Each structure stands twice: as C-alpha cells, then as structure tokens.
PDB file of C-alpha atoms in Angstrom:
ATOM      1  CA  ARG A   1     -51.290-100.871 -49.303  1.00 89.00           C
ATOM      2  CA  LEU A   2     -53.186-102.225 -46.333  1.00 95.00           C
ATOM      3  CA  GLU A   3     -53.961 -99.100 -44.318  1.00 97.00           C
ATOM      4  CA  THR A   4     -57.285-100.061 -42.713  1.00 97.00           C
ATOM      5  CA  LEU A   5     -57.886-103.537 -41.309  1.00 98.00           C
ATOM      6  CA  TRP A   6     -61.408-104.679 -40.388  1.00 97.00           C
ATOM      7  CA  PHE A   7     -62.408-107.448 -38.028  1.00 97.00           C
ATOM      8  CA  ASN A   8     -65.936-108.829 -38.005  1.00 96.00           C
ATOM      9  CA  THR A   9     -66.547-109.892 -34.420  1.00 95.00           C
ATOM     10  CA  GLY A  10     -69.413-112.296 -35.280  1.00 90.00           C
ATOM     11  CA  THR A  11     -72.985-112.200 -36.580  1.00 87.00           C
ATOM     12  CA  LEU A  12     -74.780-112.168 -33.213  1.00 79.00           C
ATOM     13  CA  CYS A  13     -76.546-108.913 -32.410  1.00 79.00           C
ATOM     14  CA  ASN A  14     -79.076-107.713 -29.854  1.00 70.00           C
ATOM     15  CA  LEU A  15     -81.229-106.350 -32.715  1.00 69.00           C
ATOM     16  CA  THR A  16     -82.754-107.722 -35.907  1.00 71.00           C
ATOM     17  CA  CYS A  17     -82.608-104.781 -38.295  1.00 74.00           C
ATOM     18  CA  GLU A  18     -84.690-104.558 -41.441  1.00 77.00           C
ATOM     19  CA  ASN A  19     -81.808-104.278 -43.898  1.00 74.00           C
ATOM     20  CA  CYS A  20     -78.718-105.654 -42.169  1.00 74.00           C
ATOM     21  CA  TYR A  21     -75.959-106.448 -44.648  1.00 73.00           C
ATOM     22  CA  ILE A  22     -75.101-109.672 -42.815  1.00 77.00           C
ATOM     23  CA  LYS A  23     -78.569-110.549 -41.411  1.00 77.00           C
ATOM     24  CA  SER A  24     -77.355-110.276 -37.823  1.00 84.00           C
ATOM     25  CA  SER A  25     -79.791-111.121 -35.036  1.00 77.00           C
ATOM     26  CA  PRO A  26     -79.879-112.537 -31.493  1.00 76.00           C
ATOM     27  CA  SER A  27     -79.988-116.046 -33.007  1.00 82.00           C
ATOM     28  CA  ASN A  28     -77.694-115.790 -36.040  1.00 82.00           C
ATOM     29  CA  ASP A  29     -74.341-117.197 -34.999  1.00 87.00           C
ATOM     30  CA  ALA A  30     -73.370-118.329 -38.513  1.00 86.00           C
ATOM     31  CA  LEU A  31     -70.154-116.335 -38.183  1.00 87.00           C
ATOM     32  CA  VAL A  32     -68.700-117.402 -34.850  1.00 89.00           C
ATOM     33  CA  TYR A  33     -66.984-114.919 -32.534  1.00 94.00           C
ATOM     34  CA  ILE A  34     -63.446-114.072 -33.519  1.00 96.00           C
ATOM     35  CA  SER A  35     -61.093-114.619 -30.591  1.00 97.00           C
ATOM     36  CA  ARG A  36     -58.355-112.535 -29.063  1.00 98.00           C
ATOM     37  CA  ASP A  37     -55.753-115.113 -30.116  1.00 98.00           C
ATOM     38  CA  GLU A  38     -56.942-114.952 -33.726  1.00 97.00           C
ATOM     39  CA  VAL A  39     -56.701-111.167 -33.772  1.00 98.00           C
ATOM     40  CA  ARG A  40     -53.205-111.370 -32.313  1.00 98.00           C
ATOM     41  CA  THR A  41     -52.083-113.566 -35.227  1.00 98.00           C
ATOM     42  CA  TYR A  42     -53.149-110.802 -37.634  1.00 97.00           C
ATOM     43  CA  LEU A  43     -51.422-108.125 -35.566  1.00 98.00           C
ATOM     44  CA  ASP A  44     -48.259-110.220 -35.630  1.00 98.00           C
ATOM     45  CA  GLU A  45     -48.582-110.557 -39.408  1.00 97.00           C
ATOM     46  CA  VAL A  46     -49.006-106.784 -39.814  1.00 97.00           C
ATOM     47  CA  ALA A  47     -45.822-106.253 -37.807  1.00 97.00           C
ATOM     48  CA  GLN A  48     -43.819-108.973 -39.543  1.00 97.00           C
ATOM     49  CA  LEU A  49     -44.763-107.773 -43.030  1.00 97.00           C
ATOM     50  CA  GLN A  50     -44.408-104.109 -42.021  1.00 97.00           C
ATOM     51  CA  LEU A  51     -47.820-103.315 -43.458  1.00 97.00           C
ATOM     52  CA  PRO A  52     -48.789 -99.617 -43.245  1.00 97.00           C
ATOM     53  CA  VAL A  53     -51.904-100.198 -41.132  1.00 98.00           C
ATOM     54  CA  THR A  54     -52.991 -97.012 -39.352  1.00 98.00           C
ATOM     55  CA  GLU A  55     -56.567 -97.923 -38.387  1.00 98.00           C
ATOM     56  CA  ILE A  56     -58.356-101.088 -37.268  1.00 98.00           C
ATOM     57  CA  GLY A  57     -62.141-101.336 -37.268  1.00 98.00           C
ATOM     58  CA  PHE A  58     -64.445-103.711 -35.416  1.00 98.00           C
ATOM     59  CA  THR A  59     -67.882-104.475 -36.811  1.00 95.00           C
ATOM     60  CA  GLY A  60     -70.463-107.242 -36.422  1.00 91.00           C
ATOM     61  CA  GLY A  61     -73.119-108.131 -35.491  1.00 91.00           C
ATOM     62  CA  GLU A  62     -72.869-106.050 -32.363  1.00 94.00           C
ATOM     63  CA  PRO A  63     -69.157-106.035 -31.441  1.00 96.00           C
ATOM     64  CA  PHE A  64     -69.805-105.530 -27.725  1.00 97.00           C
ATOM     65  CA  MET A  65     -71.510-108.929 -27.577  1.00 94.00           C
ATOM     66  CA  ASN A  66     -68.157-110.595 -28.265  1.00 96.00           C
ATOM     67  CA  PRO A  67     -66.637-111.278 -24.812  1.00 96.00           C
ATOM     68  CA  ASP A  68     -63.097-110.733 -26.154  1.00 97.00           C
ATOM     69  CA  LEU A  69     -63.829-107.344 -27.713  1.00 98.00           C
ATOM     70  CA  LEU A  70     -62.173-105.009 -25.235  1.00 98.00           C
ATOM     71  CA  ASP A  71     -59.080-107.196 -24.935  1.00 98.00           C
ATOM     72  CA  MET A  72     -58.811-107.239 -28.740  1.00 98.00           C
ATOM     73  CA  VAL A  73     -59.262-103.463 -28.878  1.00 98.00           C
ATOM     74  CA  ALA A  74     -56.583-102.952 -26.207  1.00 98.00           C
ATOM     75  CA  ASP A  75     -54.160-105.194 -28.108  1.00 98.00           C
ATOM     76  CA  CYS A  76     -54.749-103.191 -31.294  1.00 98.00           C
ATOM     77  CA  LEU A  77     -54.391 -99.822 -29.576  1.00 98.00           C
ATOM     78  CA  ALA A  78     -51.160-100.978 -27.955  1.00 97.00           C
ATOM     79  CA  THR A  79     -49.619-101.247 -31.444  1.00 97.00           C
ATOM     80  CA  GLY A  80     -50.123 -97.510 -31.969  1.00 97.00           C
ATOM     81  CA  VAL A  81     -52.978 -97.606 -34.484  1.00 98.00           C
ATOM     82  CA  ARG A  82     -56.373 -95.922 -34.272  1.00 98.00           C
ATOM     83  CA  VAL A  83     -59.359 -98.151 -33.487  1.00 98.00           C
ATOM     84  CA  LEU A  84     -62.949 -97.675 -34.632  1.00 98.00           C
ATOM     85  CA  ILE A  85     -65.791 -99.671 -33.048  1.00 98.00           C
ATOM     86  CA  LEU A  86     -69.181 -99.786 -34.784  1.00 98.00           C
ATOM     87  CA  THR A  87     -72.059-100.197 -32.330  1.00 97.00           C
ATOM     88  CA  ASN A  88     -75.726 -99.498 -31.683  1.00 95.00           C
ATOM     89  CA  ALA A  89     -74.649 -98.141 -28.236  1.00 96.00           C
ATOM     90  CA  MET A  90     -77.292-100.168 -26.422  1.00 95.00           C
ATOM     91  CA  ARG A  91     -77.129-102.583 -23.488  1.00 96.00           C
ATOM     92  CA  PRO A  92     -74.183-104.708 -24.717  1.00 95.00           C
ATOM     93  CA  MET A  93     -72.008-101.572 -24.801  1.00 97.00           C
ATOM     94  CA  MET A  94     -73.262-100.280 -21.472  1.00 97.00           C
ATOM     95  CA  LYS A  95     -72.448-103.598 -19.799  1.00 96.00           C
ATOM     96  CA  CYS A  96     -68.809-102.830 -20.702  1.00 96.00           C
ATOM     97  CA  ALA A  97     -68.966 -99.238 -19.424  1.00 97.00           C
ATOM     98  CA  ASP A  98     -66.221 -99.375 -16.781  1.00 97.00           C
ATOM     99  CA  ASP A  99     -63.680-101.197 -18.956  1.00 97.00           C
ATOM    100  CA  LEU A 100     -64.535 -99.006 -21.931  1.00 97.00           C
ATOM    101  CA  CYS A 101     -63.917 -95.871 -19.861  1.00 98.00           C
ATOM    102  CA  ASP A 102     -60.565 -97.315 -18.822  1.00 97.00           C
ATOM    103  CA  LEU A 103     -59.570 -97.750 -22.477  1.00 97.00           C
ATOM    104  CA  ASN A 104     -60.661 -94.187 -23.197  1.00 98.00           C
ATOM    105  CA  ARG A 105     -58.517 -92.878 -20.332  1.00 97.00           C
ATOM    106  CA  ARG A 106     -55.519 -94.835 -21.587  1.00 97.00           C
ATOM    107  CA  PHE A 107     -55.777 -94.186 -25.309  1.00 97.00           C
ATOM    108  CA  GLY A 108     -57.986 -91.111 -25.742  1.00 94.00           C
ATOM    109  CA  ALA A 109     -58.896 -90.025 -29.251  1.00 94.00           C
ATOM    110  CA  ARG A 110     -57.164 -93.024 -30.849  1.00 97.00           C
ATOM    111  CA  LEU A 111     -60.282 -94.953 -29.776  1.00 98.00           C
ATOM    112  CA  LYS A 112     -63.368 -93.874 -31.698  1.00 98.00           C
ATOM    113  CA  ILE A 113     -66.925 -95.170 -31.297  1.00 98.00           C
ATOM    114  CA  ARG A 114     -69.254 -94.921 -34.304  1.00 98.00           C
ATOM    115  CA  VAL A 115     -72.907 -95.222 -33.313  1.00 98.00           C
ATOM    116  CA  SER A 116     -75.610 -96.301 -35.753  1.00 96.00           C
ATOM    117  CA  LEU A 117     -78.458 -93.796 -35.592  1.00 96.00           C
ATOM    118  CA  ASP A 118     -80.393 -94.344 -38.787  1.00 93.00           C
ATOM    119  CA  HIS A 119     -82.388 -91.106 -38.696  1.00 95.00           C
ATOM    120  CA  TYR A 120     -82.559 -88.009 -36.522  1.00 97.00           C
ATOM    121  CA  GLY A 121     -86.120 -88.902 -35.572  1.00 96.00           C
ATOM    122  CA  LYS A 122     -87.364 -91.823 -33.505  1.00 96.00           C
ATOM    123  CA  LYS A 123     -90.002 -93.050 -35.953  1.00 95.00           C
ATOM    124  CA  LEU A 124     -87.746 -93.658 -38.944  1.00 93.00           C
ATOM    125  CA  HIS A 125     -84.850 -94.938 -36.835  1.00 92.00           C
ATOM    126  CA  GLU A 126     -87.174 -97.584 -35.401  1.00 90.00           C
ATOM    127  CA  VAL A 127     -88.453 -98.526 -38.880  1.00 90.00           C
ATOM    128  CA  GLU A 128     -84.948 -99.910 -39.413  1.00 87.00           C
ATOM    129  CA  ARG A 129     -83.887-100.935 -35.901  1.00 88.00           C
ATOM    130  CA  GLY A 130     -87.178-102.022 -34.344  1.00 89.00           C
ATOM    131  CA  ALA A 131     -89.439-100.775 -31.598  1.00 93.00           C
ATOM    132  CA  HIS A 132     -87.856 -99.472 -28.394  1.00 93.00           C
ATOM    133  CA  SER A 133     -84.407 -99.085 -30.000  1.00 93.00           C
ATOM    134  CA  TRP A 134     -84.353 -95.271 -30.119  1.00 96.00           C
ATOM    135  CA  GLY A 135     -84.223 -94.448 -26.416  1.00 96.00           C
ATOM    136  CA  PRO A 136     -81.395 -96.813 -25.431  1.00 96.00           C
ATOM    137  CA  THR A 137     -79.272 -95.745 -28.411  1.00 97.00           C
ATOM    138  CA  LEU A 138     -79.711 -92.066 -27.593  1.00 97.00           C
ATOM    139  CA  ASP A 139     -78.911 -92.822 -23.938  1.00 97.00           C
ATOM    140  CA  GLY A 140     -75.736 -94.591 -25.057  1.00 97.00           C
ATOM    141  CA  LEU A 141     -74.720 -91.651 -27.232  1.00 97.00           C
ATOM    142  CA  GLU A 142     -75.279 -89.232 -24.347  1.00 98.00           C
ATOM    143  CA  TRP A 143     -73.212 -91.464 -22.052  1.00 98.00           C
ATOM    144  CA  LEU A 144     -70.335 -91.574 -24.563  1.00 98.00           C
ATOM    145  CA  ALA A 145     -70.455 -87.798 -24.892  1.00 98.00           C
ATOM    146  CA  ALA A 146     -70.578 -87.223 -21.136  1.00 97.00           C
ATOM    147  CA  ASN A 147     -67.555 -89.476 -20.656  1.00 98.00           C
ATOM    148  CA  GLY A 148     -65.412 -87.750 -23.245  1.00 97.00           C
ATOM    149  CA  PHE A 149     -65.274 -90.405 -25.963  1.00 98.00           C
ATOM    150  CA  ALA A 150     -64.425 -89.572 -29.561  1.00 98.00           C
ATOM    151  CA  ILE A 151     -67.725 -90.207 -31.350  1.00 97.00           C
ATOM    152  CA  ASN A 152     -68.909 -90.558 -34.930  1.00 97.00           C
ATOM    153  CA  VAL A 153     -72.466 -91.302 -36.021  1.00 98.00           C
ATOM    154  CA  ALA A 154     -73.674 -93.368 -38.978  1.00 96.00           C
ATOM    155  CA  GLY A 155     -77.054 -92.583 -40.512  1.00 95.00           C
ATOM    156  CA  ARG A 156     -78.854 -93.686 -43.653  1.00 91.00           C
ATOM    157  CA  SER A 157     -79.951 -91.815 -46.750  1.00 89.00           C
ATOM    158  CA  ARG A 158     -82.842 -94.165 -47.511  1.00 84.00           C
ATOM    159  CA  TRP A 159     -85.533 -91.736 -46.420  1.00 81.00           C
ATOM    160  CA  GLY A 160     -85.779 -89.597 -49.564  1.00 85.00           C
ATOM    161  CA  GLU A 161     -84.607 -86.456 -47.788  1.00 91.00           C
ATOM    162  CA  ALA A 162     -81.934 -84.213 -49.257  1.00 93.00           C
ATOM    163  CA  GLU A 163     -78.550 -84.579 -47.591  1.00 94.00           C
ATOM    164  CA  ALA A 164     -78.645 -80.979 -46.366  1.00 96.00           C
ATOM    165  CA  GLN A 165     -81.991 -81.609 -44.677  1.00 96.00           C
ATOM    166  CA  LEU A 166     -80.717 -84.783 -43.032  1.00 96.00           C
ATOM    167  CA  ARG A 167     -77.632 -82.992 -41.737  1.00 97.00           C
ATOM    168  CA  ARG A 168     -79.739 -80.154 -40.336  1.00 97.00           C
ATOM    169  CA  GLY A 169     -81.970 -82.640 -38.536  1.00 97.00           C
ATOM    170  CA  TYR A 170     -78.998 -84.436 -37.000  1.00 98.00           C
ATOM    171  CA  ALA A 171     -77.381 -81.129 -36.037  1.00 98.00           C
ATOM    172  CA  GLU A 172     -80.501 -80.123 -34.105  1.00 98.00           C
ATOM    173  CA  LEU A 173     -80.614 -83.496 -32.365  1.00 98.00           C
ATOM    174  CA  PHE A 174     -76.923 -83.354 -31.431  1.00 98.00           C
ATOM    175  CA  ALA A 175     -77.298 -79.838 -30.055  1.00 98.00           C
ATOM    176  CA  GLU A 176     -80.359 -80.802 -28.009  1.00 97.00           C
ATOM    177  CA  HIS A 177     -78.557 -83.744 -26.403  1.00 97.00           C
ATOM    178  CA  ALA A 178     -75.056 -82.224 -26.051  1.00 96.00           C
ATOM    179  CA  ILE A 179     -73.506 -84.741 -28.449  1.00 97.00           C
ATOM    180  CA  PRO A 180     -70.230 -83.313 -29.826  1.00 96.00           C
ATOM    181  CA  VAL A 181     -70.557 -84.484 -33.440  1.00 98.00           C
ATOM    182  CA  ASP A 182     -70.253 -82.054 -36.342  1.00 98.00           C
ATOM    183  CA  ALA A 183     -73.214 -82.928 -38.556  1.00 98.00           C
ATOM    184  CA  GLU A 184     -71.623 -81.122 -41.518  1.00 97.00           C
ATOM    185  CA  ASP A 185     -68.494 -83.290 -41.402  1.00 98.00           C
ATOM    186  CA  PRO A 186     -69.012 -86.301 -43.736  1.00 96.00           C
ATOM    187  CA  VAL A 187     -66.710 -88.437 -41.577  1.00 96.00           C
ATOM    188  CA  ALA A 188     -68.160 -87.428 -38.219  1.00 97.00           C
ATOM    189  CA  LEU A 189     -71.680 -88.046 -39.575  1.00 98.00           C
ATOM    190  CA  VAL A 190     -71.561 -90.549 -42.411  1.00 96.00           C
ATOM    191  CA  LEU A 191     -74.810 -91.067 -44.333  1.00 95.00           C
ATOM    192  CA  PHE A 192     -74.805 -94.461 -45.987  1.00 89.00           C
ATOM    193  CA  PRO A 193     -76.850 -95.390 -49.056  1.00 83.00           C
ATOM    194  CA  GLU A 194     -78.814 -98.608 -48.829  1.00 74.00           C
ATOM    195  CA  MET A 195     -77.060-101.766 -49.964  1.00 70.00           C
ATOM    196  CA  ASP A 196     -78.835-103.398 -52.904  1.00 70.00           C
ATOM    197  CA  ALA A 197     -77.360-106.472 -54.553  1.00 71.00           C
ATOM    198  CA  GLY A 198     -79.168-105.585 -57.795  1.00 78.00           C
ATOM    199  CA  LEU A 199     -77.823-102.027 -58.067  1.00 73.00           C
ATOM    200  CA  ASP A 200     -74.450-100.318 -58.376  1.00 74.00           C
ATOM    201  CA  VAL A 201     -74.453 -98.663 -54.945  1.00 63.00           C
ATOM    202  CA  PRO A 202     -71.692 -96.149 -54.054  1.00 60.00           C
TER     203      PRO A 202
END
C-alpha cells in the first residue's frame, strides 16, 4: 500500500552539511530539479490507480530552492492529502514567505513544515550545518511559529546524549522562543540516528 509518497526536489542546497545523505551543496546539481509537470504525472497516476496516498513529502537538497516547489505543494494539497516539507528554514524559505503564508491560510494544518535543527545548542548544530547556520534557522522557526504554521523539528542523536536529555534541551529551547512543538512527541520532534553505510542503522 502506497500511503506516503516522497519527492526529492533536487540535490542543490544552500548548505554543505557534514553528513548529508545525498551530499547536497550549493554546487551539487547531480539530481536536477523535479518539475511541476513531472509531479502532476505522479498525482495523476495515484488517482488513476486509486492508491491510498494520504501524505506527500518534499525533501532535497533544500526544497525551497526549487522554483516550482510551492506550485507542486499546492497541486498536492488540492488532492486532499497532507504535505510535509523538509527544510533548514533559512533564506530560501524566507524568500517564499508571502506565498507560503498564502498556502497556510488556504490549507492550514494539512501543510506541515519540518525544520532540521540538529541540536538544541548552537555549537553542535553548527558542527553539522556549518558556521552561521544557527541564527537564521532559529529565526525561520520563530517566523513559522508566529505565522501559525504546523511545525515539526528534526534533530540528531549523534551527540552521545540520552534521548531524555536531548528532549529536555529542545523543550527548553522551544519554550524560550515560543515554538509550539512538543519535545516529548516522537513525531513532533524526531531524533534521527546517523546514517552509516557500514552499520545496520534503524
């Protein structure tokens, strides 16, 4: 049963992270941008085959760098499914602020934004994402919260901290910045293990 359908929007990203699963960067365009027309062919196929798709996710790269992203998201939402966008919530997202707010007004909680925040502290987040990545990401999260978006956060468990300690740290951060994410909810705050091709990773 195909219940969740993922689209990779392309490998280009505004960041070069230390352990990116697809080695995205500002110069890696090995996986070209998927287009709105291509996504529509898959939506047509889902309808024709009556597949039980209830959620469509967009990942990258940084999805907001794909110029067709919001049109593709609108087309998906118009079919009645939920949509999840994975993002670092930095400048590419903020450049789409007005159109993104319009989608949120039209579709509400069926549109969810999951922001990558690798640790609840600046130092370890920037070990993964690079210098000067913490502030803009936190600003983006605060903007999403202030504008009433449904938000999830994705962190990492690579730091050797117990899960309970990580969740406490995130909870304090969310409270300090008025970010409405329940740090105890494993969907609202998902803590990913590191991908390692040589290990059986959950």
